[in-house]
Amino acid sequence: MELMVLLNALVTRLLFVLHSLIGVWRVTAVKKEPKYWLLALLNLLLCLETGLTLKFKQGRGYKWFSPAIFLYLICTVPSLWLLEIHHGTQYCGNEPGAVQMNVSNQDFNQSRDTSHGSEGTGHHIIQTAKVFVNHLSTICETVWTLALHQTFLLLLVVGRWLLPIGVEITRDQLSQLLLMFVGTAADILEFASETLDIEDVRKNYALINAILAVWTWSMLQFPLDLAVQHIGCKPTASTRRIPSLLLCRYSAELWNIGVSLFIQDGPFFIVRSILMGHFRIFNQMLVFFTAKNILVVTLQLYRLAVITLDFRATILQKSRKEVSCCPCEPYEASTHTTADQDTEMKEFVAFPPKEPSQAPSEDQ
């Protein structure tokens, strides 16, 4: 096993576990109940996946799916749900938080001076850590939640980059996938922050759950790599059908269109349309991003139509070539006739027909 592969696999999963534990810590601090530390047990799944991957795959990834990313979602998404649902996160102002941060900075400088002048380096580090934790605890809850959202999406992209790739995916495909993930992460972050920050949405508990459900559904595209990999079907009898041939030839493009229509832009458009149509919620950004979703969905449908028409034209052209190249029925009949005549001629040469015996003459 290569040292760099082992190091990348372990460091990436360690970052996932650390970020998940920070989310659990924030939930425990907000709810003020130690029982929420039980959410940290979900990281045992990630530890188990790490051991199995190192043993059976030598630290490398799998084809079309990343179990580490999927388990990271399982470990982190429940904490973000609880933070968003908690009512305290919507009544936190920015100015008090800024005042508290300034006070914490003063305390940090004072503790640094006193510990540096009186005691050793070890006590200085401990005091610095305590002041730093107190400083983090005074940050506004909405700032914490938004920061966890941002770092969560950044770690998904960076973690997918650091994770060792498998044999089935190339570096060129990985670079394309990472560029797609950057744009996807930006859209998902905008959807969650823009819709959940609306005051009328915060007053509706069912609407918050619906938005978080759509947000969770959109996150499921990160563990999958089908958007840059072709299936590469073999020309068997089952792939001679038109849908199977279309899927084999345009698998990556079709998956990309399906993700946009059914996992990201389509659900986002439905949620925003419900907010504007049913709940009468209007603002400039909501209208803009709704129009953006409509444009993306329309372009994806147009792309699907172009792929279908191009595939249909290719099939028709191929069928015409096969018809023009293959011999027609009269030609086949004449060929068989010639072959039969050659066979009869060989038999005639090998076994010539017996001449009829002559009748005796009358003179004899």
Short mmCIF file of C-alpha atoms in Angstrom, two decimals:
data_model
loop_
_atom_site.label_atom_id
_atom_site.label_comp_id
_atom_site.label_asym_id
_atom_site.label_seq_id
_atom_site.Cartn_x
_atom_site.Cartn_y
_atom_site.Cartn_z
CA MET A 1 0.00 0.00 0.00
CA GLU A 2 1.44 3.40 -0.96
CA LEU A 3 2.20 5.79 1.86
CA MET A 4 0.50 8.80 0.22
CA VAL A 5 -2.67 6.81 -0.46
CA LEU A 6 -2.82 5.72 3.16
CA LEU A 7 -2.12 9.24 4.42
CA ASN A 8 -4.77 10.87 2.20
CA ALA A 9 -7.38 8.28 3.17
CA LEU A 10 -6.77 8.72 6.90
CA VAL A 11 -6.41 12.52 6.94
CA THR A 12 -9.58 13.06 4.91
CA ARG A 13 -11.67 10.84 7.14
CA LEU A 14 -10.16 12.47 10.22
CA LEU A 15 -11.32 15.87 8.93
CA PHE A 16 -14.80 14.43 8.40
CA VAL A 17 -14.95 13.10 11.97
CA LEU A 18 -13.64 16.37 13.43
CA HIS A 19 -16.20 18.49 11.60
CA SER A 20 -18.99 16.12 12.60
CA LEU A 21 -17.97 16.34 16.26
CA ILE A 22 -17.99 20.14 16.09
CA GLY A 23 -21.55 19.99 14.81
CA VAL A 24 -22.57 17.66 17.65
CA TRP A 25 -20.90 19.98 20.16
CA ARG A 26 -22.90 22.95 18.84
CA VAL A 27 -26.14 20.99 19.08
CA THR A 28 -25.35 20.04 22.68
CA ALA A 29 -24.49 23.65 23.54
CA VAL A 30 -27.65 25.01 21.93
CA LYS A 31 -30.02 22.39 23.32
CA LYS A 32 -28.21 22.31 26.68
CA GLU A 33 -28.75 18.55 26.92
CA PRO A 34 -25.82 16.11 27.07
CA LYS A 35 -27.87 13.34 25.46
CA TYR A 36 -27.19 14.84 22.03
CA TRP A 37 -23.61 13.66 22.34
CA LEU A 38 -25.03 10.30 21.26
CA LEU A 39 -25.01 11.68 17.72
CA ALA A 40 -21.25 11.29 17.82
CA LEU A 41 -21.73 7.52 17.72
CA LEU A 42 -22.59 7.86 14.04
CA ASN A 43 -18.89 8.39 13.41
CA LEU A 44 -18.34 4.73 14.26
CA LEU A 45 -19.78 3.92 10.83
CA LEU A 46 -17.11 6.09 9.23
CA CYS A 47 -14.42 4.38 11.30
CA LEU A 48 -15.72 0.97 10.21
CA GLU A 49 -15.73 2.06 6.56
CA THR A 50 -12.15 3.27 6.94
CA GLY A 51 -10.99 -0.12 8.21
CA LEU A 52 -12.79 -2.03 5.46
CA THR A 53 -11.48 0.28 2.74
CA LEU A 54 -7.91 -0.04 3.95
CA LYS A 55 -8.21 -3.82 4.12
CA PHE A 56 -10.01 -4.67 0.89
CA LYS A 57 -9.30 -1.66 -1.38
CA GLN A 58 -5.87 -0.59 -0.04
CA GLY A 59 -7.32 2.84 0.73
CA ARG A 60 -8.58 3.57 -2.78
CA GLY A 61 -12.09 4.52 -3.80
CA TYR A 62 -14.92 2.54 -5.34
CA LYS A 63 -16.50 2.77 -8.76
CA TRP A 64 -19.42 5.20 -9.13
CA PHE A 65 -19.87 5.63 -5.35
CA SER A 66 -17.92 7.04 -2.39
CA PRO A 67 -18.91 5.41 0.94
CA ALA A 68 -16.80 7.90 2.93
CA ILE A 69 -18.71 10.90 1.54
CA PHE A 70 -22.04 9.16 2.11
CA LEU A 71 -21.23 8.33 5.74
CA TYR A 72 -19.98 11.87 6.28
CA LEU A 73 -23.41 13.08 5.19
CA ILE A 74 -25.04 10.70 7.67
CA CYS A 75 -22.82 11.98 10.49
CA THR A 76 -23.26 15.71 9.81
CA VAL A 77 -26.76 16.26 8.37
CA PRO A 78 -28.67 15.43 11.64
CA SER A 79 -26.70 18.09 13.53
CA LEU A 80 -27.47 20.73 10.90
CA TRP A 81 -31.15 19.76 11.00
CA LEU A 82 -31.30 20.27 14.76
CA LEU A 83 -29.49 23.60 14.54
CA GLU A 84 -31.82 24.90 11.86
CA ILE A 85 -34.96 23.73 13.61
CA HIS A 86 -33.93 25.21 16.95
CA HIS A 87 -35.86 28.43 17.52
CA GLY A 88 -32.97 30.22 19.19
CA THR A 89 -31.05 30.47 15.94
CA GLN A 90 -33.52 32.96 14.48
CA TYR A 91 -33.36 35.57 17.23
CA CYS A 92 -29.61 36.16 17.44
CA GLY A 93 -28.35 39.60 16.52
CA ASN A 94 -24.99 40.39 15.02
CA GLU A 95 -24.06 43.43 17.09
CA PRO A 96 -24.13 41.69 20.52
CA GLY A 97 -22.04 38.90 19.06
CA ALA A 98 -19.48 41.40 17.80
CA VAL A 99 -19.30 43.02 21.25
CA GLN A 100 -18.75 39.65 22.87
CA MET A 101 -16.02 38.82 20.37
CA ASN A 102 -14.18 42.05 21.20
CA VAL A 103 -14.40 41.33 24.91
CA SER A 104 -13.07 37.81 24.32
CA ASN A 105 -10.14 39.20 22.38
CA GLN A 106 -9.26 41.45 25.28
CA ASP A 107 -9.45 38.52 27.67
CA PHE A 108 -7.29 36.51 25.33
CA ASN A 109 -4.58 39.20 25.28
CA GLN A 110 -4.68 39.61 29.07
CA SER A 111 -4.43 35.87 29.72
CA ARG A 112 -1.56 35.63 27.26
CA ASP A 113 0.39 38.37 29.01
CA THR A 114 -0.19 37.02 32.52
CA SER A 115 0.59 33.42 31.62
CA HIS A 116 3.70 34.43 29.68
CA GLY A 117 5.08 36.46 32.56
CA SER A 118 4.34 34.15 35.45
CA GLU A 119 4.20 30.48 34.49
CA GLY A 120 5.54 28.07 31.93
CA THR A 121 4.64 27.25 28.37
CA GLY A 122 2.32 24.38 29.26
CA HIS A 123 0.08 26.53 31.41
CA HIS A 124 0.13 29.19 28.72
CA ILE A 125 -1.18 26.72 26.14
CA ILE A 126 -3.94 25.54 28.48
CA GLN A 127 -5.06 29.08 29.24
CA THR A 128 -4.99 29.98 25.57
CA ALA A 129 -7.15 26.96 24.74
CA LYS A 130 -9.68 27.86 27.44
CA VAL A 131 -9.94 31.45 26.27
CA PHE A 132 -10.26 30.29 22.66
CA VAL A 133 -13.11 27.92 23.54
CA ASN A 134 -14.86 30.66 25.49
CA HIS A 135 -14.36 32.95 22.54
CA LEU A 136 -16.01 30.42 20.21
CA SER A 137 -18.91 29.93 22.62
CA THR A 138 -19.81 33.62 22.49
CA ILE A 139 -20.25 33.67 18.71
CA CYS A 140 -23.80 34.16 17.52
CA GLU A 141 -25.75 30.96 16.85
CA THR A 142 -26.73 31.98 13.34
CA VAL A 143 -23.07 32.61 12.54
CA TRP A 144 -22.20 29.16 13.86
CA THR A 145 -24.91 27.48 11.81
CA LEU A 146 -23.95 29.30 8.62
CA ALA A 147 -20.27 28.53 9.22
CA LEU A 148 -21.07 24.83 9.66
CA HIS A 149 -23.05 24.88 6.40
CA GLN A 150 -20.17 26.53 4.55
CA THR A 151 -17.43 24.31 5.95
CA PHE A 152 -19.61 21.26 5.35
CA LEU A 153 -19.89 21.95 1.64
CA LEU A 154 -16.23 22.94 1.35
CA LEU A 155 -15.14 19.73 3.03
CA LEU A 156 -17.28 17.72 0.64
CA VAL A 157 -15.38 19.17 -2.32
CA VAL A 158 -11.93 19.16 -0.72
CA GLY A 159 -12.49 15.72 0.78
CA ARG A 160 -13.50 14.28 -2.59
CA TRP A 161 -10.31 15.78 -3.99
CA LEU A 162 -8.08 14.34 -1.25
CA LEU A 163 -9.64 10.89 -1.19
CA PRO A 164 -7.63 8.39 -3.23
CA ILE A 165 -9.28 7.67 -6.56
CA GLY A 166 -9.99 4.16 -7.77
CA VAL A 167 -8.81 2.47 -10.91
CA GLU A 168 -12.10 3.13 -12.71
CA ILE A 169 -11.94 6.96 -12.57
CA THR A 170 -9.20 9.05 -14.17
CA ARG A 171 -7.75 12.33 -12.96
CA ASP A 172 -9.39 14.14 -15.85
CA GLN A 173 -12.78 12.83 -14.79
CA LEU A 174 -12.03 13.75 -11.17
CA SER A 175 -11.20 17.34 -12.15
CA GLN A 176 -14.49 17.60 -14.05
CA LEU A 177 -16.36 16.18 -11.07
CA LEU A 178 -14.76 18.66 -8.66
CA LEU A 179 -15.66 21.62 -10.87
CA MET A 180 -19.25 20.40 -10.97
CA PHE A 181 -19.27 19.99 -7.18
CA VAL A 182 -18.11 23.58 -6.65
CA GLY A 183 -21.04 24.98 -8.60
CA THR A 184 -23.43 22.51 -7.00
CA ALA A 185 -22.27 23.41 -3.49
CA ALA A 186 -22.75 27.12 -4.17
CA ASP A 187 -26.33 26.55 -5.38
CA ILE A 188 -27.19 24.33 -2.40
CA LEU A 189 -25.76 26.81 0.11
CA GLU A 190 -27.68 29.63 -1.49
CA PHE A 191 -30.91 27.62 -1.43
CA ALA A 192 -30.61 26.76 2.28
CA SER A 193 -29.49 30.20 3.47
CA GLU A 194 -31.81 32.22 1.23
CA THR A 195 -35.01 30.32 1.98
CA LEU A 196 -34.47 29.63 5.68
CA ASP A 197 -33.58 33.25 6.43
CA ILE A 198 -37.05 34.43 5.39
CA GLU A 199 -39.01 35.47 8.47
CA ASP A 200 -42.32 33.98 7.29
CA VAL A 201 -40.59 30.66 6.64
CA ARG A 202 -39.13 30.58 10.16
CA LYS A 203 -42.63 30.84 11.62
CA ASN A 204 -43.81 27.71 9.79
CA TYR A 205 -42.36 24.53 11.31
CA ALA A 206 -43.66 22.26 8.53
CA LEU A 207 -42.17 24.51 5.86
CA ILE A 208 -38.77 24.41 7.57
CA ASN A 209 -38.87 20.61 7.57
CA ALA A 210 -39.85 20.54 3.89
CA ILE A 211 -36.98 22.85 2.92
CA LEU A 212 -34.50 20.82 4.95
CA ALA A 213 -35.80 17.62 3.35
CA VAL A 214 -35.20 19.03 -0.13
CA TRP A 215 -31.79 20.26 0.99
CA THR A 216 -30.91 16.77 2.27
CA TRP A 217 -32.16 15.20 -0.95
CA SER A 218 -29.90 17.50 -2.99
CA MET A 219 -26.86 16.46 -0.92
CA LEU A 220 -27.16 12.85 -2.09
CA GLN A 221 -25.49 13.65 -5.41
CA PHE A 222 -22.07 14.17 -3.79
CA PRO A 223 -21.28 10.48 -3.13
CA LEU A 224 -22.03 9.56 -6.76
CA ASP A 225 -19.57 9.81 -9.67
CA LEU A 226 -21.91 8.88 -12.52
CA ALA A 227 -21.88 12.38 -13.99
CA VAL A 228 -18.39 11.89 -15.44
CA GLN A 229 -18.25 8.13 -16.06
CA HIS A 230 -19.71 6.22 -18.97
CA ILE A 231 -21.25 2.82 -18.36
CA GLY A 232 -19.57 1.30 -21.39
CA CYS A 233 -22.08 -1.48 -22.07
CA LYS A 234 -21.00 -4.43 -24.12
CA PRO A 235 -22.91 -5.08 -27.36
CA THR A 236 -25.09 -7.88 -26.06
CA ALA A 237 -28.57 -8.83 -27.10
CA SER A 238 -30.13 -6.68 -24.35
CA THR A 239 -28.29 -3.55 -25.52
CA ARG A 240 -29.72 -3.75 -29.02
CA ARG A 241 -32.87 -2.06 -27.83
CA ILE A 242 -33.12 1.68 -28.36
CA PRO A 243 -33.29 2.76 -24.65
CA SER A 244 -30.37 0.53 -23.71
CA LEU A 245 -28.25 1.86 -26.56
CA LEU A 246 -29.12 5.44 -25.60
CA LEU A 247 -28.14 4.83 -21.96
CA CYS A 248 -24.88 3.15 -22.92
CA ARG A 249 -23.82 5.91 -25.28
CA TYR A 250 -24.89 8.98 -23.26
CA SER A 251 -24.81 7.69 -19.68
CA ALA A 252 -22.84 10.61 -18.21
CA GLU A 253 -24.92 13.26 -19.99
CA LEU A 254 -28.20 11.61 -19.03
CA TRP A 255 -27.13 11.31 -15.41
CA ASN A 256 -26.18 14.99 -15.35
CA ILE A 257 -29.59 15.93 -16.76
CA GLY A 258 -31.35 13.64 -14.28
CA VAL A 259 -29.50 15.17 -11.32
CA SER A 260 -30.47 18.67 -12.40
CA LEU A 261 -34.13 17.83 -13.03
CA PHE A 262 -34.88 15.50 -10.13
CA ILE A 263 -32.31 16.23 -7.42
CA GLN A 264 -31.32 19.88 -7.62
CA ASP A 265 -32.89 22.51 -9.89
CA GLY A 266 -36.24 20.76 -10.25
CA PRO A 267 -36.93 20.41 -6.49
CA PHE A 268 -35.53 23.90 -5.82
CA PHE A 269 -37.90 25.35 -8.39
CA ILE A 270 -40.87 23.53 -6.85
CA VAL A 271 -40.08 24.81 -3.34
CA ARG A 272 -39.60 28.39 -4.48
CA SER A 273 -42.77 28.26 -6.57
CA ILE A 274 -44.72 27.06 -3.51
CA LEU A 275 -43.27 29.88 -1.43
CA MET A 276 -44.35 32.48 -3.96
CA GLY A 277 -47.61 30.92 -5.15
CA HIS A 278 -49.12 29.45 -1.98
CA PHE A 279 -47.49 31.36 0.87
CA ARG A 280 -47.29 34.70 -1.00
CA ILE A 281 -43.64 35.23 -0.09
CA PHE A 282 -41.84 37.54 -2.48
CA ASN A 283 -38.42 39.13 -2.47
CA GLN A 284 -35.91 40.08 -5.11
CA MET A 285 -33.50 37.18 -4.55
CA LEU A 286 -36.29 34.60 -4.42
CA VAL A 287 -37.70 35.75 -7.75
CA PHE A 288 -34.24 35.84 -9.33
CA PHE A 289 -33.26 32.32 -8.28
CA THR A 290 -36.67 30.98 -9.28
CA ALA A 291 -36.11 32.38 -12.76
CA LYS A 292 -32.64 30.86 -12.73
CA ASN A 293 -34.09 27.41 -11.88
CA ILE A 294 -36.63 27.75 -14.69
CA LEU A 295 -33.85 28.60 -17.14
CA VAL A 296 -31.68 25.67 -16.05
CA VAL A 297 -34.56 23.18 -16.23
CA THR A 298 -35.49 24.46 -19.71
CA LEU A 299 -31.91 24.17 -20.94
CA GLN A 300 -31.60 20.65 -19.55
CA LEU A 301 -34.79 19.60 -21.34
CA TYR A 302 -33.44 21.19 -24.52
CA ARG A 303 -30.20 19.27 -24.06
CA LEU A 304 -32.17 16.05 -23.63
CA ALA A 305 -34.06 16.72 -26.85
CA VAL A 306 -30.81 17.39 -28.72
CA ILE A 307 -29.27 14.14 -27.46
CA THR A 308 -32.39 12.18 -28.43
CA LEU A 309 -32.53 13.64 -31.94
CA ASP A 310 -28.81 13.09 -32.48
CA PHE A 311 -29.09 9.50 -31.32
CA ARG A 312 -32.08 8.92 -33.59
CA ALA A 313 -30.21 10.34 -36.58
CA THR A 314 -27.21 8.13 -35.80
CA ILE A 315 -29.38 5.01 -35.60
CA LEU A 316 -31.12 5.80 -38.90
CA GLN A 317 -27.81 6.45 -40.65
CA LYS A 318 -26.36 3.22 -39.34
CA SER A 319 -29.40 1.21 -40.41
CA ARG A 320 -29.20 2.68 -43.92
CA LYS A 321 -25.55 1.69 -44.21
CA GLU A 322 -26.35 -1.85 -43.12
CA VAL A 323 -29.12 -2.08 -45.70
CA SER A 324 -26.86 -0.79 -48.49
CA CYS A 325 -23.96 -3.08 -47.56
CA CYS A 326 -25.80 -6.36 -47.00
CA PRO A 327 -26.71 -8.39 -50.11
CA CYS A 328 -30.29 -8.38 -51.25
CA GLU A 329 -32.49 -11.46 -51.56
CA PRO A 330 -32.15 -12.04 -55.35
CA TYR A 331 -28.38 -11.88 -54.99
CA GLU A 332 -28.50 -14.40 -52.18
CA ALA A 333 -30.66 -16.74 -54.30
CA SER A 334 -28.27 -16.55 -57.24
CA THR A 335 -25.34 -17.17 -54.92
CA HIS A 336 -26.93 -20.28 -53.51
CA THR A 337 -27.74 -21.45 -57.06
CA THR A 338 -24.15 -21.03 -58.19
CA ALA A 339 -22.91 -22.89 -55.15
CA ASP A 340 -25.30 -25.76 -55.83
CA GLN A 341 -24.13 -25.91 -59.45
CA ASP A 342 -20.50 -26.11 -58.37
CA THR A 343 -21.31 -28.95 -56.01
CA GLU A 344 -23.13 -30.84 -58.72
CA MET A 345 -20.23 -30.32 -61.12
CA LYS A 346 -17.76 -31.79 -58.58
CA GLU A 347 -19.96 -34.78 -58.07
CA PHE A 348 -20.22 -35.21 -61.83
CA VAL A 349 -16.46 -35.27 -62.26
CA ALA A 350 -15.90 -37.64 -59.38
CA PHE A 351 -18.65 -40.04 -60.34
CA PRO A 352 -19.39 -39.76 -64.06
CA PRO A 353 -22.70 -41.28 -65.20
CA LYS A 354 -22.59 -44.77 -66.64
CA GLU A 355 -23.14 -45.03 -70.39
CA PRO A 356 -26.07 -47.24 -71.44
CA SER A 357 -25.11 -50.68 -72.72
CA GLN A 358 -25.39 -51.08 -76.46
CA ALA A 359 -27.91 -53.60 -77.77
CA PRO A 360 -26.47 -56.56 -79.79
CA SER A 361 -26.52 -56.12 -83.54
CA GLU A 362 -28.68 -58.26 -85.77
CA ASP A 363 -25.65 -59.59 -87.62
CA GLN A 364 -24.38 -61.32 -84.50
#
